[in-house]
């Protein structure tokens, strides 16, 4: 009799202890469950890898939603998505590929937004204060190499190609070009000393006080960077909240420090459109 009573008491106490976290720490429990259940898979173009890491960490602190980030060129990520890669959000370095995903039936048109506007820069190891015309000097030098991202895969590579075409240097510099599979790799070629010149994203350059000049925007098509939430997103609500957070005034203002123009600055667009 006493043994059965003790068993019942133990069972009741076990049940009460199990319920305690729900009543005492409901917010913490919900956050823990969100962390376990909601993990966003974000595909990001290489130029925006550092900003999205910082932004996603801030978002996780606010929402409890963790992000797993995959970095590659926009073209490579687009191909992976077309092949069924399970990404929730795609941050491209251009507008074309997210819009193409709409045409492909993988993204709703309302789920595509501009999140940033990129800038291109010219790096020269030999010149402390380079100018745009110094690209012409580099083109004439016999052993000079210029790193750019692959124009077929990376929008910043396409902008570099357009800049060289604008300067009538594209054909002349073809033998001197070193292609990165994405803009980050092109920048690494310069940092490692493999090349002495590079056309890369302004946002990647840590020290902007010397050896670099910003390319005027009229030298290439605007680098309008759009993002998209996949129709097949595992956590569409969390993905939509992340998009909303990235377009918030606080985050948009921080893009200036990273080397980007805000989505609000895009011609003909308002924030988030």
mmCIF file of C-alpha atoms in Angstrom, residues 146-273:
data_model
loop_
_atom_site.group_PDB
_atom_site.id
_atom_site.type_symbol
_atom_site.label_atom_id
_atom_site.label_comp_id
_atom_site.label_asym_id
_atom_site.label_seq_id
_atom_site.Cartn_x
_atom_site.Cartn_y
_atom_site.Cartn_z
ATOM 1 C CA UNK A 146 44.350 42.049 -63.393
ATOM 2 C CA UNK A 147 42.010 39.917 -61.282
ATOM 3 C CA UNK A 148 38.267 40.024 -61.865
ATOM 4 C CA UNK A 149 35.431 37.643 -61.059
ATOM 5 C CA UNK A 150 34.160 35.443 -63.870
ATOM 6 C CA UNK A 151 31.667 37.663 -65.758
ATOM 7 C CA UNK A 152 29.500 34.646 -66.630
ATOM 8 C CA UNK A 153 29.014 33.701 -62.981
ATOM 9 C CA UNK A 154 29.472 36.851 -60.914
ATOM 10 C CA UNK A 155 27.702 40.219 -61.374
ATOM 11 C CA UNK A 156 30.779 42.069 -60.103
ATOM 12 C CA UNK A 157 32.780 40.314 -62.804
ATOM 13 C CA UNK A 158 30.254 41.527 -65.358
ATOM 14 C CA UNK A 159 30.573 45.071 -63.986
ATOM 15 C CA UNK A 160 34.371 44.777 -64.305
ATOM 16 C CA UNK A 161 33.987 43.636 -67.907
ATOM 17 C CA UNK A 162 31.646 46.544 -68.657
ATOM 18 C CA UNK A 163 34.160 48.964 -67.116
ATOM 19 C CA UNK A 164 36.982 47.651 -69.296
ATOM 20 C CA UNK A 165 34.736 47.846 -72.355
ATOM 21 C CA UNK A 166 33.876 51.441 -71.447
ATOM 22 C CA UNK A 167 37.603 52.210 -71.364
ATOM 23 C CA UNK A 168 38.160 50.303 -74.642
ATOM 24 C CA UNK A 169 40.544 47.961 -72.799
ATOM 25 C CA UNK A 170 38.680 44.651 -72.794
ATOM 26 C CA UNK A 171 40.314 43.035 -75.831
ATOM 27 C CA UNK A 172 43.699 44.472 -74.939
ATOM 28 C CA UNK A 173 43.592 43.090 -71.399
ATOM 29 C CA UNK A 174 42.217 39.632 -72.158
ATOM 30 C CA UNK A 175 45.698 37.990 -71.987
ATOM 31 C CA UNK A 176 46.342 39.689 -68.625
ATOM 32 C CA UNK A 177 43.083 38.747 -66.899
ATOM 33 C CA UNK A 178 42.969 36.301 -63.993
ATOM 34 C CA UNK A 179 39.457 35.080 -63.235
ATOM 35 C CA UNK A 180 38.097 34.245 -59.811
ATOM 36 C CA UNK A 181 35.117 31.909 -59.599
ATOM 37 C CA UNK A 182 33.535 34.628 -57.442
ATOM 38 C CA UNK A 183 34.446 38.156 -56.356
ATOM 39 C CA UNK A 184 35.948 36.977 -53.072
ATOM 40 C CA UNK A 185 38.404 34.721 -54.879
ATOM 41 C CA UNK A 186 39.358 37.566 -57.234
ATOM 42 C CA UNK A 187 40.099 39.712 -54.182
ATOM 43 C CA UNK A 188 42.155 36.900 -52.636
ATOM 44 C CA UNK A 189 44.340 36.805 -55.747
ATOM 45 C CA UNK A 190 45.237 40.432 -55.037
ATOM 46 C CA UNK A 191 45.664 40.014 -51.270
ATOM 47 C CA UNK A 192 47.939 36.987 -51.735
ATOM 48 C CA UNK A 193 50.182 38.879 -54.170
ATOM 49 C CA UNK A 194 49.367 36.730 -57.194
ATOM 50 C CA UNK A 195 48.251 39.850 -59.083
ATOM 51 C CA UNK A 196 49.040 43.547 -58.703
ATOM 52 C CA UNK A 197 45.696 44.872 -59.933
ATOM 53 C CA UNK A 198 42.080 43.926 -59.318
ATOM 54 C CA UNK A 199 38.540 45.101 -59.991
ATOM 55 C CA UNK A 200 36.538 43.972 -56.977
ATOM 56 C CA UNK A 201 33.648 44.884 -54.712
ATOM 57 C CA UNK A 202 34.222 48.077 -52.726
ATOM 58 C CA UNK A 203 32.694 46.292 -49.726
ATOM 59 C CA UNK A 204 35.510 43.716 -49.566
ATOM 60 C CA UNK A 205 38.302 46.263 -49.125
ATOM 61 C CA UNK A 206 39.243 46.765 -45.484
ATOM 62 C CA UNK A 207 41.656 49.693 -45.922
ATOM 63 C CA UNK A 208 40.106 52.213 -48.307
ATOM 64 C CA UNK A 209 42.630 54.973 -47.553
ATOM 65 C CA UNK A 210 45.168 54.074 -50.247
ATOM 66 C CA UNK A 211 45.836 51.894 -53.311
ATOM 67 C CA UNK A 212 42.161 51.960 -54.252
ATOM 68 C CA UNK A 213 39.748 54.112 -56.231
ATOM 69 C CA UNK A 214 35.979 53.786 -56.495
ATOM 70 C CA UNK A 215 34.790 53.181 -60.055
ATOM 71 C CA UNK A 216 32.234 55.815 -61.152
ATOM 72 C CA UNK A 217 28.815 54.213 -61.416
ATOM 73 C CA UNK A 218 28.309 55.277 -65.043
ATOM 74 C CA UNK A 219 31.142 52.968 -66.118
ATOM 75 C CA UNK A 220 28.912 49.918 -65.668
ATOM 76 C CA UNK A 221 25.290 48.925 -65.199
ATOM 77 C CA UNK A 222 24.002 49.438 -61.622
ATOM 78 C CA UNK A 223 24.820 46.499 -59.362
ATOM 79 C CA UNK A 224 21.309 46.105 -57.964
ATOM 80 C CA UNK A 225 21.332 43.194 -55.533
ATOM 81 C CA UNK A 226 18.060 41.346 -55.002
ATOM 82 C CA UNK A 227 17.025 38.594 -52.625
ATOM 83 C CA UNK A 228 14.336 35.954 -52.911
ATOM 84 C CA UNK A 229 12.454 33.593 -50.610
ATOM 85 C CA UNK A 230 11.960 30.177 -52.176
ATOM 86 C CA UNK A 231 8.472 28.732 -52.627
ATOM 87 C CA UNK A 232 9.870 25.486 -51.216
ATOM 88 C CA UNK A 233 11.394 27.176 -48.142
ATOM 89 C CA UNK A 234 11.251 24.864 -45.125
ATOM 90 C CA UNK A 235 10.450 27.824 -42.862
ATOM 91 C CA UNK A 236 8.729 30.464 -45.021
ATOM 92 C CA UNK A 237 7.578 32.618 -42.096
ATOM 93 C CA UNK A 238 11.084 32.798 -40.633
ATOM 94 C CA UNK A 239 12.466 33.535 -44.106
ATOM 95 C CA UNK A 240 9.956 36.373 -44.538
ATOM 96 C CA UNK A 241 10.927 37.790 -41.127
ATOM 97 C CA UNK A 242 14.600 37.690 -42.109
ATOM 98 C CA UNK A 243 13.809 39.550 -45.334
ATOM 99 C CA UNK A 244 11.855 42.143 -43.354
ATOM 100 C CA UNK A 245 14.756 42.547 -40.914
ATOM 101 C CA UNK A 246 17.287 43.014 -43.730
ATOM 102 C CA UNK A 247 15.090 45.762 -45.171
ATOM 103 C CA UNK A 248 14.565 47.492 -41.826
ATOM 104 C CA UNK A 249 15.862 51.098 -41.543
ATOM 105 C CA UNK A 250 18.436 50.058 -38.931
ATOM 106 C CA UNK A 251 20.036 47.395 -41.109
ATOM 107 C CA UNK A 252 19.773 49.462 -44.285
ATOM 108 C CA UNK A 253 21.628 52.351 -42.640
ATOM 109 C CA UNK A 254 24.416 49.966 -41.635
ATOM 110 C CA UNK A 255 25.009 49.048 -45.290
ATOM 111 C CA UNK A 256 26.850 52.337 -45.820
ATOM 112 C CA UNK A 257 29.555 51.128 -43.426
ATOM 113 C CA UNK A 258 29.839 47.857 -45.332
ATOM 114 C CA UNK A 259 30.352 49.687 -48.634
ATOM 115 C CA UNK A 260 26.889 49.443 -50.182
ATOM 116 C CA UNK A 261 24.143 51.775 -51.226
ATOM 117 C CA UNK A 262 20.794 51.252 -49.538
ATOM 118 C CA UNK A 263 17.846 49.636 -51.282
ATOM 119 C CA UNK A 264 16.140 53.012 -50.930
ATOM 120 C CA UNK A 265 18.786 54.489 -53.239
ATOM 121 C CA UNK A 266 17.805 52.250 -56.154
ATOM 122 C CA UNK A 267 16.404 54.372 -59.014
ATOM 123 C CA UNK A 268 12.631 54.034 -59.279
ATOM 124 C CA UNK A 269 12.301 51.933 -56.140
ATOM 125 C CA UNK A 270 11.161 52.452 -52.592
ATOM 126 C CA UNK A 271 12.585 50.501 -49.680
ATOM 127 C CA UNK A 272 11.908 46.828 -50.042
ATOM 128 C CA UNK A 273 10.475 46.904 -53.559
#
